[in-house]
mmCIF file of C-alpha atoms in Angstrom:
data_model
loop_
_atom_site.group_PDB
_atom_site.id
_atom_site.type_symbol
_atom_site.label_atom_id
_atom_site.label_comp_id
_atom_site.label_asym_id
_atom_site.label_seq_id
_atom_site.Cartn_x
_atom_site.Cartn_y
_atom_site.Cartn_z
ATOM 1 C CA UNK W 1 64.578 130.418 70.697
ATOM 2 C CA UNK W 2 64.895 134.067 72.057
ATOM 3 C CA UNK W 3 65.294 137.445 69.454
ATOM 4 C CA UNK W 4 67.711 139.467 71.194
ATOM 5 C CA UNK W 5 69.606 142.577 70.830
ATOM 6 C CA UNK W 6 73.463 142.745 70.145
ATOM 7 C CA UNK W 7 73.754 143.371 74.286
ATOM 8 C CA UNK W 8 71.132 140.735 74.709
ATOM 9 C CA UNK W 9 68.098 142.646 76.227
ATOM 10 C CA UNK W 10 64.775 141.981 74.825
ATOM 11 C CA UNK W 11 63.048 143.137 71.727
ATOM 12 C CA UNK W 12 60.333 145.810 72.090
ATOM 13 C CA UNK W 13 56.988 144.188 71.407
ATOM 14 C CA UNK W 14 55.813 145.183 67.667
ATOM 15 C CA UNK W 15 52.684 144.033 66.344
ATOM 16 C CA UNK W 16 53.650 141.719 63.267
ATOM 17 C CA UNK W 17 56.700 140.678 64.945
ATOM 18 C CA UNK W 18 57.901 137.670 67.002
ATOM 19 C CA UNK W 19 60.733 137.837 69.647
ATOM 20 C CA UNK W 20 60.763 134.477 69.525
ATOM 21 C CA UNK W 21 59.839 131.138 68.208
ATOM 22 C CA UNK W 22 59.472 128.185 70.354
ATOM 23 C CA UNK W 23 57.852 124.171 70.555
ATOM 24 C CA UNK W 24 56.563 122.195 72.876
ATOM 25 C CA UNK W 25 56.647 118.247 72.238
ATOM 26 C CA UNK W 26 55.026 115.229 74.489
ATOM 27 C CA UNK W 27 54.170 111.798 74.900
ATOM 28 C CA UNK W 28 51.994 109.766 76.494
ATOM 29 C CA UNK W 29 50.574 106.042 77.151
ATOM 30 C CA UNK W 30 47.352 104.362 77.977
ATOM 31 C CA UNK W 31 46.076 101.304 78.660
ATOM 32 C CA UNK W 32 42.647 100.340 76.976
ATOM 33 C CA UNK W 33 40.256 98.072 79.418
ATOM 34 C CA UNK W 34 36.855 96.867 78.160
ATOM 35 C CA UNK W 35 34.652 94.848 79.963
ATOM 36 C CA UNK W 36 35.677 91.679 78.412
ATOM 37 C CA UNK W 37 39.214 92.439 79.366
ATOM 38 C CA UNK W 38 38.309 93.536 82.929
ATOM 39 C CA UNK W 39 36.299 89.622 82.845
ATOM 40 C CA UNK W 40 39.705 88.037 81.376
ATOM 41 C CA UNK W 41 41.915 89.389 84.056
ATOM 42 C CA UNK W 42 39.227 87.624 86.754
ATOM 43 C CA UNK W 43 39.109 84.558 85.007
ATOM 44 C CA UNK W 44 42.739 84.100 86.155
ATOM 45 C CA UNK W 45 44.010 81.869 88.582
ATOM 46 C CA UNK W 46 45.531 84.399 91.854
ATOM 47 C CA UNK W 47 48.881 82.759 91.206
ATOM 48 C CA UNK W 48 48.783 82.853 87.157
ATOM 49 C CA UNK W 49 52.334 84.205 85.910
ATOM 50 C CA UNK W 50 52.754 85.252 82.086
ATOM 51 C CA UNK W 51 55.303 83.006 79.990
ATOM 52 C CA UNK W 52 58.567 84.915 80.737
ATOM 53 C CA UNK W 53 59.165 85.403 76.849
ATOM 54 C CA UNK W 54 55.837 87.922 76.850
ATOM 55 C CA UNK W 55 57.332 89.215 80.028
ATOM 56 C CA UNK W 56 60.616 90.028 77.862
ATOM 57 C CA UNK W 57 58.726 91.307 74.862
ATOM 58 C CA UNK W 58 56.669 94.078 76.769
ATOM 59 C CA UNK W 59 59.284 95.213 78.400
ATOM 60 C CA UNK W 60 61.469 95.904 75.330
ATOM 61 C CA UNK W 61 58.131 97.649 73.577
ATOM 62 C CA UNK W 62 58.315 99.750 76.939
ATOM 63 C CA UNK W 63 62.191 100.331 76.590
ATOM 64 C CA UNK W 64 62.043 102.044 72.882
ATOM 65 C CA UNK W 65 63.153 104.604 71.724
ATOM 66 C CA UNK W 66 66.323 102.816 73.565
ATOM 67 C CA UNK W 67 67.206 100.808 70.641
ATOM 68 C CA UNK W 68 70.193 98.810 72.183
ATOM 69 C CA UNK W 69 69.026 97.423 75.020
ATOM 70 C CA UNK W 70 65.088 97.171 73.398
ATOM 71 C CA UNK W 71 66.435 94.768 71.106
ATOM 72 C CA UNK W 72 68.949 92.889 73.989
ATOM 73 C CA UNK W 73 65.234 92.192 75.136
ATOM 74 C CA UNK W 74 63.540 90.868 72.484
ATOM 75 C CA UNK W 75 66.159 88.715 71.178
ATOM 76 C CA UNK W 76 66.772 87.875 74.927
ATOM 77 C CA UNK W 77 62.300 86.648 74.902
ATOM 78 C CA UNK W 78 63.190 84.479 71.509
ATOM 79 C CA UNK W 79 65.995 82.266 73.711
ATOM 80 C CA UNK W 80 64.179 81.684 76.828
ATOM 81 C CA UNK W 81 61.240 80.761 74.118
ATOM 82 C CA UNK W 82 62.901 78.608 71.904
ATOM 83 C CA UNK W 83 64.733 76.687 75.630
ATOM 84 C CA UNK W 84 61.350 76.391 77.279
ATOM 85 C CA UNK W 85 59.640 74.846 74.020
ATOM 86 C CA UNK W 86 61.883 72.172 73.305
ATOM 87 C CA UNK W 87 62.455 71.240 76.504
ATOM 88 C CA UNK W 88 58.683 70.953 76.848
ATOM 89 C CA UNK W 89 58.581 69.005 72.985
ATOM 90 C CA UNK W 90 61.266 66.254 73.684
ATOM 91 C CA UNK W 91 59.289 64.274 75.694
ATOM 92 C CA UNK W 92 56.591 64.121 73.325
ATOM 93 C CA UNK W 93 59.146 62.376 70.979
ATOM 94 C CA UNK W 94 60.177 59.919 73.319
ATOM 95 C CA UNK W 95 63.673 61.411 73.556
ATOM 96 C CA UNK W 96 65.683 59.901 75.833
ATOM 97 C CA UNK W 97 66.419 62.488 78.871
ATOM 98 C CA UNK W 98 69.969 61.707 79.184
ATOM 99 C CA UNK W 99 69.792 62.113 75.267
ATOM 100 C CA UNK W 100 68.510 65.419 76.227
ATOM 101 C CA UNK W 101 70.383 66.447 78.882
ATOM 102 C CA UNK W 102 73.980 65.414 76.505
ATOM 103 C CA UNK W 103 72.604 67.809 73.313
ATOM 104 C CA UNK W 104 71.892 70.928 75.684
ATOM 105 C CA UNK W 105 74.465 70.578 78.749
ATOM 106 C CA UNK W 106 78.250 69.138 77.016
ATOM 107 C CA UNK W 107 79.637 72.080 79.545
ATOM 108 C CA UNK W 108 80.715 74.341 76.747
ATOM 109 C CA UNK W 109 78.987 76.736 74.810
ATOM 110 C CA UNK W 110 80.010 75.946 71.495
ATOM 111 C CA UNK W 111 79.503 72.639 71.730
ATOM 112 C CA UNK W 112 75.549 73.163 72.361
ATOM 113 C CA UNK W 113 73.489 73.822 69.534
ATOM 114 C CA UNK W 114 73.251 77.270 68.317
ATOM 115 C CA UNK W 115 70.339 79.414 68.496
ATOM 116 C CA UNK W 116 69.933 78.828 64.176
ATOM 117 C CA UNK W 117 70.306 74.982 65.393
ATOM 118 C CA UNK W 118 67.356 75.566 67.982
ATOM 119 C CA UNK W 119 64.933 77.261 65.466
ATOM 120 C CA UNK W 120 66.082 75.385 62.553
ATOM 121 C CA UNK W 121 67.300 71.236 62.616
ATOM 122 C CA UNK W 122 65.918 70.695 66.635
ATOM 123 C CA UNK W 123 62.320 72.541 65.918
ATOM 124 C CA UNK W 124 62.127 70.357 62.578
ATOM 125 C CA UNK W 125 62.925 67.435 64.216
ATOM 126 C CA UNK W 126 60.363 67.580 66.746
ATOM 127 C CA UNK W 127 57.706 69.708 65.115
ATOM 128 C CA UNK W 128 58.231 68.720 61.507
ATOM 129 C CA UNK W 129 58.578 72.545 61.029
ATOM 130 C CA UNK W 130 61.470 74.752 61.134
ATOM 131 C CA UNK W 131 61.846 78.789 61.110
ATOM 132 C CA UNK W 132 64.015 78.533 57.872
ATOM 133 C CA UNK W 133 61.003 77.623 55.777
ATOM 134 C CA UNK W 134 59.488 81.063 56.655
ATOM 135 C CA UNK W 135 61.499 83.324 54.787
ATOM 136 C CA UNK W 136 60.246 86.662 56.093
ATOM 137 C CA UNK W 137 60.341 85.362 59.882
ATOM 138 C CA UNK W 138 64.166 83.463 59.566
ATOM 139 C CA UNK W 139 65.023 87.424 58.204
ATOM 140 C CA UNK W 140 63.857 88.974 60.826
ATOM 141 C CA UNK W 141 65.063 86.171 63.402
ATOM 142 C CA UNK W 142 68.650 86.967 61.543
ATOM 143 C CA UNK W 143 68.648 90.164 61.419
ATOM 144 C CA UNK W 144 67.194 90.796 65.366
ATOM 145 C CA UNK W 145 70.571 88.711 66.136
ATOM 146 C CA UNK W 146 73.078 90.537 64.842
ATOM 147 C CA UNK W 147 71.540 93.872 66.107
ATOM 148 C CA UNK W 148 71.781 92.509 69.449
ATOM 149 C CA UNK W 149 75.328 91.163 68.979
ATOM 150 C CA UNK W 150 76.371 94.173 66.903
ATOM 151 C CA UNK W 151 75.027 96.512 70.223
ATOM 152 C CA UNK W 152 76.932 94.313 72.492
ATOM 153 C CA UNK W 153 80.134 94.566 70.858
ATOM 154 C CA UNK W 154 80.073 97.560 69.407
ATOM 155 C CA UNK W 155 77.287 99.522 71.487
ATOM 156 C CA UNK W 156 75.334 100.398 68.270
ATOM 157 C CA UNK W 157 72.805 97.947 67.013
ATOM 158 C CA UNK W 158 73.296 97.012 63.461
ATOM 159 C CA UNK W 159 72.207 95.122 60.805
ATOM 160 C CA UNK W 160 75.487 95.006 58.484
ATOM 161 C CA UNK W 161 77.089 98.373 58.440
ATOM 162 C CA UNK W 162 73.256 100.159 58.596
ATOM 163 C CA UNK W 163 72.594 101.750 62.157
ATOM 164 C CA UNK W 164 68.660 100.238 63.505
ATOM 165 C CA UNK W 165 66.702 103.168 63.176
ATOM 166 C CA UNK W 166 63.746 103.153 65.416
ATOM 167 C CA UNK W 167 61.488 102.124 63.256
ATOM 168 C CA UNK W 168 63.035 98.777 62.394
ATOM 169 C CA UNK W 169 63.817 98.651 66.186
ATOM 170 C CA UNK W 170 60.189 98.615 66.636
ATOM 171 C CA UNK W 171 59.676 95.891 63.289
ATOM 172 C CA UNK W 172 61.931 93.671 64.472
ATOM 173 C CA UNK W 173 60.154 93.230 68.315
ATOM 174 C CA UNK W 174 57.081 93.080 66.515
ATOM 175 C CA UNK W 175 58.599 89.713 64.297
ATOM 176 C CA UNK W 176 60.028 88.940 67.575
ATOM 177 C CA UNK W 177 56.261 88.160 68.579
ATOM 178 C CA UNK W 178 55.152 86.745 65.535
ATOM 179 C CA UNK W 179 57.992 84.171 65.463
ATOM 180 C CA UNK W 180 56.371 82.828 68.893
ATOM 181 C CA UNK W 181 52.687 82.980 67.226
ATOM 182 C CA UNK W 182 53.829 80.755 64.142
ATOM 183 C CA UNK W 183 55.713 78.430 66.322
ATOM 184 C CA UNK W 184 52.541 78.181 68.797
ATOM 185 C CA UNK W 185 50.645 76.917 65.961
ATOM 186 C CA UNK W 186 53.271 74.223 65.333
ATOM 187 C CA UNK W 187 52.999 72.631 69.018
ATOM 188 C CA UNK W 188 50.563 70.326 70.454
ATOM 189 C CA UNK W 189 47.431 71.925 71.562
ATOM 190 C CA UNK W 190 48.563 70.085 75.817
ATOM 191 C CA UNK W 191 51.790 72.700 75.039
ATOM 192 C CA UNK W 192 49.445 75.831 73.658
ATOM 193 C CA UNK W 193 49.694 78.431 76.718
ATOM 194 C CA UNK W 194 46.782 80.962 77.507
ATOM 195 C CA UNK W 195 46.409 84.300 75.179
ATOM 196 C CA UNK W 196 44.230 86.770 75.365
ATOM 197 C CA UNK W 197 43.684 89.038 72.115
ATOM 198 C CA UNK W 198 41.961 92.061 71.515
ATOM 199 C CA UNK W 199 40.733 94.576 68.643
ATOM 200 C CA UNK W 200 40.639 97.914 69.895
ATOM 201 C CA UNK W 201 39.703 101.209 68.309
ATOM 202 C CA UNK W 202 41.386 104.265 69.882
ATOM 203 C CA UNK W 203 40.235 107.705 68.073
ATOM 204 C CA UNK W 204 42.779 110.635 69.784
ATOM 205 C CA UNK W 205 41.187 114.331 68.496
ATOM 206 C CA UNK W 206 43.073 117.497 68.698
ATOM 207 C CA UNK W 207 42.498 120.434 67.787
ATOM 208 C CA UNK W 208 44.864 122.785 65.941
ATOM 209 C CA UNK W 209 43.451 125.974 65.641
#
């Protein structure tokens, strides 16, 4: 912001006075690597691919502050998750394929079972667990939904009549990953895919004066 006179020339410089006032804002992003993770990365096979679902979930951390189509993303990780899982569980039940095949392909939508359906009654039946019985993560499951749908009909995401402000944008991917972690533990250790985790201390100094 520029001082100026009534015919918009500059101020005189006074001492005590400002002509002006001004900001300057910025942002950056870094990626830690330790020895151990530097090891990790070399421990992997040359053709080793992430599960798409982590895939999906980096890449809406990467899209905030664009709330809309960060949480498209993330909800988007939690269907390809829930599809590759039970696909990979009904054999271990001895479900029939064609049994299979008839619950997840009738050729309509609505007639396959719902993505509550997927996380709730078909995870029970072939876990023994389901997401309902986890309050806090069937909330945030919920409420990730109808952001997305509410963005995709409406171009603002939701939950009820309450805009998604950034920081619940940023909650809900983070549930988004923890609703894969608790289901993980729920699946036969042949299912369990490869993680790598990492506590990291990052001191950032600056100084003001």
């Amino acid at each position: 912001m520029r001082y100026l006179n009534d015919d918009e020339s500059e101020f005189k410089e006074e001492a005590g006075l400002v002509r002006g006032r001004g900001t300057k804002s910025f942002s950056f992003s870094f990626i830690a690597l330790t020895n151990k993770i530097w090891t990790d990365v070399f421990s992997l096979p040359p053709d080793y691919e992430p599960p798409p679902w982590e895939s999906l979930l980096l890449d809406a951390t990467v899209e905030m502050p664009s709330i809309g189509p960060a949480l498209v993303l993330a909800a988007t990780a939690l269907e390809v998750f829930i599809s590759r899982v039970l696909d990979r569980l009904a054999p271990t039940k001895v479900v029939p394929p064609e049994l299979w095949h008839w619950i997840n392909e009738r050729g309509n939508r609505l007639k396959e079972p719902a993505l509550e359906e997927q996380y709730g009654d078909l995870m029970k039946f072939l876990t023994g667990h389901s997401l309902k019985d986890e309050p806090l993560l069937w909330e945030a499951f919920k409420n990730l939904k109808d952001a997305r749908n509410a963005f995709f009909h409406e171009g603002i995401a939701k939950i009820g009549q309450i805009p998604v402000s950034p920081e619940t944008a940023n909650k809900l991917i983070a549930s988004a990953s923890n609703i894969i972690e608790e289901i993980r533990e729920w699946l036969p250790t042949e299912l369990h895919w490869q993680e790598f985790k990492y506590d990291l201390t990052v001191e950032i100094q600056k100084r003001l004066f």
